[in-house]
mmCIF file of C-alpha atoms in Angstrom:
data_model
loop_
_atom_site.group_PDB
_atom_site.id
_atom_site.type_symbol
_atom_site.label_atom_id
_atom_site.label_comp_id
_atom_site.label_asym_id
_atom_site.label_seq_id
_atom_site.Cartn_x
_atom_site.Cartn_y
_atom_site.Cartn_z
ATOM 1 C CA UNK A 21 30.763 12.113 6.402
ATOM 2 C CA UNK A 22 28.445 14.931 5.430
ATOM 3 C CA UNK A 23 25.941 16.549 7.776
ATOM 4 C CA UNK A 24 23.189 19.160 7.668
ATOM 5 C CA UNK A 25 22.153 21.774 10.210
ATOM 6 C CA UNK A 26 18.809 23.519 9.962
ATOM 7 C CA UNK A 27 19.208 26.548 12.147
ATOM 8 C CA UNK A 28 15.549 27.144 12.975
ATOM 9 C CA UNK A 29 13.329 24.423 14.420
ATOM 10 C CA UNK A 30 10.152 26.519 14.183
ATOM 11 C CA UNK A 31 9.295 29.515 12.031
ATOM 12 C CA UNK A 32 5.943 31.233 12.585
ATOM 13 C CA UNK A 33 5.034 33.672 9.819
ATOM 14 C CA UNK A 34 2.031 35.716 8.751
ATOM 15 C CA UNK A 35 0.300 35.100 5.447
ATOM 16 C CA UNK A 36 1.793 37.078 2.529
ATOM 17 C CA UNK A 37 4.985 37.754 4.500
ATOM 18 C CA UNK A 38 8.385 36.495 3.284
ATOM 19 C CA UNK A 39 10.080 33.501 4.868
ATOM 20 C CA UNK A 40 13.640 32.177 4.914
ATOM 21 C CA UNK A 41 14.631 28.741 6.165
ATOM 22 C CA UNK A 42 18.318 28.350 6.863
ATOM 23 C CA UNK A 43 20.341 25.251 5.994
ATOM 24 C CA UNK A 44 24.081 24.770 6.422
ATOM 25 C CA UNK A 45 25.988 21.647 5.471
ATOM 26 C CA UNK A 46 29.358 20.125 6.234
ATOM 27 C CA UNK A 47 31.268 17.995 3.769
ATOM 28 C CA UNK A 48 34.833 17.467 2.622
ATOM 29 C CA UNK A 49 33.737 16.782 -0.960
ATOM 30 C CA UNK A 50 31.287 18.222 -3.472
ATOM 31 C CA UNK A 51 27.661 17.902 -2.464
ATOM 32 C CA UNK A 52 24.187 17.699 -3.924
ATOM 33 C CA UNK A 53 21.464 19.503 -1.983
ATOM 34 C CA UNK A 54 17.713 19.089 -1.670
ATOM 35 C CA UNK A 55 14.740 20.653 0.044
ATOM 36 C CA UNK A 56 11.786 18.393 0.796
ATOM 37 C CA UNK A 57 8.406 19.456 2.198
ATOM 38 C CA UNK A 58 6.169 17.264 4.333
ATOM 39 C CA UNK A 59 2.565 18.342 4.795
ATOM 40 C CA UNK A 60 0.690 16.977 7.830
ATOM 41 C CA UNK A 61 0.109 13.214 7.609
ATOM 42 C CA UNK A 62 1.817 12.933 4.237
ATOM 43 C CA UNK A 63 5.095 11.721 2.751
ATOM 44 C CA UNK A 64 8.006 13.869 1.623
ATOM 45 C CA UNK A 65 7.688 15.869 -1.588
ATOM 46 C CA UNK A 66 10.697 17.190 -3.451
ATOM 47 C CA UNK A 67 10.586 20.989 -3.421
ATOM 48 C CA UNK A 68 13.815 21.782 -5.251
ATOM 49 C CA UNK A 69 17.331 20.525 -5.716
ATOM 50 C CA UNK A 70 20.848 21.624 -6.594
ATOM 51 C CA UNK A 71 22.904 19.076 -8.513
ATOM 52 C CA UNK A 72 25.082 21.362 -10.655
ATOM 53 C CA UNK A 73 24.908 24.495 -12.794
ATOM 54 C CA UNK A 74 23.155 27.661 -11.685
ATOM 55 C CA UNK A 75 23.439 28.201 -7.956
ATOM 56 C CA UNK A 76 19.923 29.676 -7.777
ATOM 57 C CA UNK A 77 17.206 27.062 -8.115
ATOM 58 C CA UNK A 78 13.478 27.634 -8.158
ATOM 59 C CA UNK A 79 10.370 25.563 -7.579
ATOM 60 C CA UNK A 80 7.048 25.842 -9.392
ATOM 61 C CA UNK A 81 5.255 27.126 -6.291
ATOM 62 C CA UNK A 82 7.383 30.208 -5.663
ATOM 63 C CA UNK A 83 10.192 28.868 -3.469
ATOM 64 C CA UNK A 84 13.831 29.413 -4.341
ATOM 65 C CA UNK A 85 17.146 28.379 -2.809
ATOM 66 C CA UNK A 86 20.693 29.484 -3.424
ATOM 67 C CA UNK A 87 23.715 27.233 -3.168
ATOM 68 C CA UNK A 88 26.585 29.127 -1.561
ATOM 69 C CA UNK A 89 29.727 27.034 -1.571
ATOM 70 C CA UNK A 90 31.871 29.495 0.372
ATOM 71 C CA UNK A 91 29.326 29.699 3.176
ATOM 72 C CA UNK A 92 28.305 26.025 2.833
ATOM 73 C CA UNK A 93 24.670 27.051 2.812
ATOM 74 C CA UNK A 94 21.485 26.284 0.890
ATOM 75 C CA UNK A 95 18.855 28.605 2.351
ATOM 76 C CA UNK A 96 15.243 28.384 1.198
ATOM 77 C CA UNK A 97 13.164 31.511 0.590
ATOM 78 C CA UNK A 98 9.690 32.486 -0.466
ATOM 79 C CA UNK A 99 8.721 36.154 -0.914
ATOM 80 C CA UNK A 100 5.059 35.686 0.061
ATOM 81 C CA UNK A 101 3.698 32.643 1.893
ATOM 82 C CA UNK A 102 0.206 31.166 1.926
ATOM 83 C CA UNK A 103 -1.662 29.288 4.618
ATOM 84 C CA UNK A 104 -1.112 26.155 2.501
ATOM 85 C CA UNK A 105 2.664 26.466 2.986
ATOM 86 C CA UNK A 106 2.235 25.310 6.580
ATOM 87 C CA UNK A 107 4.399 22.177 6.714
ATOM 88 C CA UNK A 108 7.657 20.602 7.837
ATOM 89 C CA UNK A 109 10.644 21.416 5.638
ATOM 90 C CA UNK A 110 13.737 19.196 5.451
ATOM 91 C CA UNK A 111 17.085 20.103 3.963
ATOM 92 C CA UNK A 112 19.124 17.104 2.786
ATOM 93 C CA UNK A 113 22.584 16.501 1.348
ATOM 94 C CA UNK A 114 24.296 13.674 -0.457
ATOM 95 C CA UNK A 115 27.591 13.169 -2.243
ATOM 96 C CA UNK A 116 28.703 11.346 -5.364
ATOM 97 C CA UNK A 117 28.482 7.567 -5.361
ATOM 98 C CA UNK A 118 26.337 7.544 -2.225
ATOM 99 C CA UNK A 119 22.749 6.408 -1.821
ATOM 100 C CA UNK A 120 22.520 7.940 1.621
ATOM 101 C CA UNK A 121 20.728 11.223 2.155
ATOM 102 C CA UNK A 122 21.688 13.129 5.286
ATOM 103 C CA UNK A 123 18.696 15.080 6.544
ATOM 104 C CA UNK A 124 18.549 18.100 8.778
ATOM 105 C CA UNK A 125 16.317 18.020 11.844
ATOM 106 C CA UNK A 126 13.556 19.874 9.991
ATOM 107 C CA UNK A 127 11.921 23.287 10.271
ATOM 108 C CA UNK A 128 8.243 23.613 11.109
ATOM 109 C CA UNK A 129 6.667 26.514 9.242
ATOM 110 C CA UNK A 130 3.330 27.741 10.563
ATOM 111 C CA UNK A 131 1.565 30.355 8.460
ATOM 112 C CA UNK A 132 -1.073 32.432 10.222
ATOM 113 C CA UNK A 133 -3.739 34.656 8.707
ATOM 114 C CA UNK B 3 5.229 11.215 -13.450
ATOM 115 C CA UNK B 4 7.122 11.058 -10.168
ATOM 116 C CA UNK B 5 4.702 8.908 -8.226
ATOM 117 C CA UNK B 6 5.569 6.283 -5.667
ATOM 118 C CA UNK B 7 2.589 4.473 -4.171
ATOM 119 C CA UNK B 8 2.416 2.678 -0.830
ATOM 120 C CA UNK B 9 -0.159 0.355 0.687
ATOM 121 C CA UNK B 10 -1.729 0.256 3.143
ATOM 122 C CA UNK B 11 -1.993 3.866 4.318
ATOM 123 C CA UNK B 12 -2.545 2.750 7.909
ATOM 124 C CA UNK B 13 -1.749 -0.515 9.659
ATOM 125 C CA UNK B 14 -2.410 -1.614 13.224
ATOM 126 C CA UNK B 15 -0.832 -4.862 14.332
ATOM 127 C CA UNK B 16 -0.150 -6.842 17.461
ATOM 128 C CA UNK B 17 3.310 -7.902 18.519
ATOM 129 C CA UNK B 18 2.732 -11.469 17.346
ATOM 130 C CA UNK B 19 1.324 -10.614 13.930
ATOM 131 C CA UNK B 20 2.963 -10.898 10.537
ATOM 132 C CA UNK B 21 2.196 -8.178 8.028
ATOM 133 C CA UNK B 22 3.719 -6.628 4.914
ATOM 134 C CA UNK B 23 4.075 -3.118 3.553
ATOM 135 C CA UNK B 24 4.092 -2.641 -0.190
ATOM 136 C CA UNK B 25 5.643 -0.002 -2.421
ATOM 137 C CA UNK B 26 5.393 0.443 -6.170
ATOM 138 C CA UNK B 27 6.887 2.835 -8.700
ATOM 139 C CA UNK B 28 6.578 3.042 -12.484
ATOM 140 C CA UNK B 29 9.279 5.601 -13.188
ATOM 141 C CA UNK B 30 11.797 3.006 -14.336
ATOM 142 C CA UNK B 31 13.921 3.631 -11.272
ATOM 143 C CA UNK B 32 16.249 0.799 -10.321
ATOM 144 C CA UNK B 33 17.063 1.933 -6.754
ATOM 145 C CA UNK B 34 14.445 1.666 -4.011
ATOM 146 C CA UNK B 35 14.586 2.565 -0.333
ATOM 147 C CA UNK B 36 12.817 1.999 2.969
ATOM 148 C CA UNK B 37 12.891 4.715 5.616
ATOM 149 C CA UNK B 38 11.436 4.927 9.115
ATOM 150 C CA UNK B 39 10.206 8.266 10.415
ATOM 151 C CA UNK B 40 9.220 9.005 13.993
ATOM 152 C CA UNK B 41 7.070 12.018 14.812
ATOM 153 C CA UNK B 42 8.833 15.369 14.513
ATOM 154 C CA UNK B 43 12.031 13.691 13.271
ATOM 155 C CA UNK B 44 13.692 13.321 9.853
ATOM 156 C CA UNK B 45 13.489 9.994 8.013
ATOM 157 C CA UNK B 46 16.039 7.332 8.926
ATOM 158 C CA UNK B 47 17.339 5.035 6.203
ATOM 159 C CA UNK B 48 16.674 1.323 6.724
ATOM 160 C CA UNK B 49 17.401 -0.468 3.435
ATOM 161 C CA UNK B 50 18.502 0.269 -0.135
ATOM 162 C CA UNK B 51 18.000 -2.004 -3.127
ATOM 163 C CA UNK B 52 19.866 -1.389 -6.352
ATOM 164 C CA UNK B 53 18.978 -3.461 -9.422
ATOM 165 C CA UNK B 54 16.834 -5.678 -7.166
ATOM 166 C CA UNK B 55 19.784 -6.548 -4.924
ATOM 167 C CA UNK B 56 20.128 -5.445 -1.315
ATOM 168 C CA UNK B 57 22.806 -2.773 -1.327
ATOM 169 C CA UNK B 58 22.528 -1.235 2.141
ATOM 170 C CA UNK B 59 21.138 -2.555 5.438
ATOM 171 C CA UNK B 60 21.523 0.032 8.166
ATOM 172 C CA UNK B 61 21.781 -2.573 10.931
ATOM 173 C CA UNK B 62 18.019 -3.000 11.012
ATOM 174 C CA UNK B 63 16.641 -5.678 13.387
ATOM 175 C CA UNK B 64 15.733 -8.958 11.707
ATOM 176 C CA UNK B 65 12.055 -8.498 12.575
ATOM 177 C CA UNK B 66 12.072 -6.235 9.486
ATOM 178 C CA UNK B 67 12.662 -8.209 6.275
ATOM 179 C CA UNK B 68 12.828 -6.411 2.926
ATOM 180 C CA UNK B 69 12.101 -7.983 -0.430
ATOM 181 C CA UNK B 70 12.389 -6.670 -3.987
ATOM 182 C CA UNK B 71 10.483 -9.081 -6.251
ATOM 183 C CA UNK B 72 11.016 -6.991 -9.389
ATOM 184 C CA UNK B 73 12.212 -3.576 -10.499
ATOM 185 C CA UNK B 74 8.881 -1.880 -9.712
ATOM 186 C CA UNK B 75 8.010 -3.419 -6.360
ATOM 187 C CA UNK B 76 9.446 -3.288 -2.882
ATOM 188 C CA UNK B 77 8.023 -5.043 0.164
ATOM 189 C CA UNK B 78 8.783 -4.806 3.848
ATOM 190 C CA UNK B 79 7.781 -7.887 5.836
ATOM 191 C CA UNK B 80 7.085 -7.318 9.514
ATOM 192 C CA UNK B 81 7.142 -9.956 12.247
ATOM 193 C CA UNK B 82 7.164 -9.810 16.041
ATOM 194 C CA UNK B 83 7.400 -6.024 16.128
ATOM 195 C CA UNK B 84 7.685 -3.952 19.280
ATOM 196 C CA UNK B 85 5.581 -0.901 20.233
ATOM 197 C CA UNK B 86 8.651 1.299 19.632
ATOM 198 C CA UNK B 87 8.503 0.267 15.962
ATOM 199 C CA UNK B 88 5.362 2.374 15.574
ATOM 200 C CA UNK B 89 6.221 5.044 13.007
ATOM 201 C CA UNK B 90 5.631 6.290 9.472
ATOM 202 C CA UNK B 91 7.351 3.984 6.976
ATOM 203 C CA UNK B 92 8.366 5.709 3.783
ATOM 204 C CA UNK B 93 9.394 4.175 0.495
ATOM 205 C CA UNK B 94 11.489 6.069 -2.043
ATOM 206 C CA UNK B 95 13.004 5.422 -5.447
ATOM 207 C CA UNK B 96 15.707 6.897 -7.660
ATOM 208 C CA UNK B 97 17.907 6.066 -10.586
ATOM 209 C CA UNK B 98 20.779 3.900 -9.316
ATOM 210 C CA UNK B 99 24.393 4.964 -9.158
ATOM 211 C CA UNK B 100 25.937 3.765 -12.411
ATOM 212 C CA UNK B 101 29.024 5.884 -12.960
ATOM 213 C CA UNK B 102 31.680 7.461 -10.810
ATOM 214 C CA UNK B 103 30.478 10.857 -9.682
ATOM 215 C CA UNK B 104 26.843 9.938 -10.240
ATOM 216 C CA UNK B 105 23.898 10.573 -7.955
ATOM 217 C CA UNK B 106 20.199 11.172 -8.392
ATOM 218 C CA UNK B 107 17.075 12.452 -6.727
ATOM 219 C CA UNK B 108 15.007 10.322 -4.384
ATOM 220 C CA UNK B 109 11.229 10.475 -4.765
ATOM 221 C CA UNK B 110 9.126 9.481 -1.793
ATOM 222 C CA UNK B 111 5.781 7.791 -1.409
ATOM 223 C CA UNK B 112 3.022 8.934 0.983
ATOM 224 C CA UNK B 113 4.019 6.425 3.653
ATOM 225 C CA UNK B 114 2.341 3.768 5.778
ATOM 226 C CA UNK B 115 1.425 4.789 9.321
ATOM 227 C CA UNK B 116 2.188 1.720 11.452
ATOM 228 C CA UNK B 117 0.931 1.246 14.998
ATOM 229 C CA UNK B 118 2.135 -1.743 17.011
ATOM 230 C CA UNK B 119 -0.003 -2.628 20.020
#
């Protein structure tokens, strides 16, 4: 079975500073990877995903993530954060022919002025 | 449009009540999901419907009863819940698995915050 480890439970960061959220996965087969964001008192929103193709994927709000098969990682980065990026971020993995998403424990990002 | 809607937003119920949570999507997705999320934890899968048939039940207690009346709607019927069932209940949808090697993205609704007294 596949699993996900998010290496940082909390990441405090100042506004306009860069941020990196680390995600490592374990699987014996090819995987599909996702980052979801959950703002306070809301549901999960898809931030970006890797299904195939280019290993660098980008979101419309400035986040990017790179799939690294050799390091089994899918780290999320943003070069300059805003107060509005304060949220919980979940990395998730699935495999072919499987409805089940395996989520990491989540990383709480708190952006301070 | 990647919108999944859920009603109600908040629900407070006693342990003897019967209530239902509703979920709707108009993306043409034929797979729909119920998740339970406790505070500061990731979502936990409860049920999966594919083409309106129950595909996965993650050993959920029978006091939770899912229903998929058509391809756009998903209900979760609640009866005789316990205080520990208080949580955020999330609905999601995706295209179903149709071919070997297939998978697709799950899109989530805003959730129903359930409190059991």
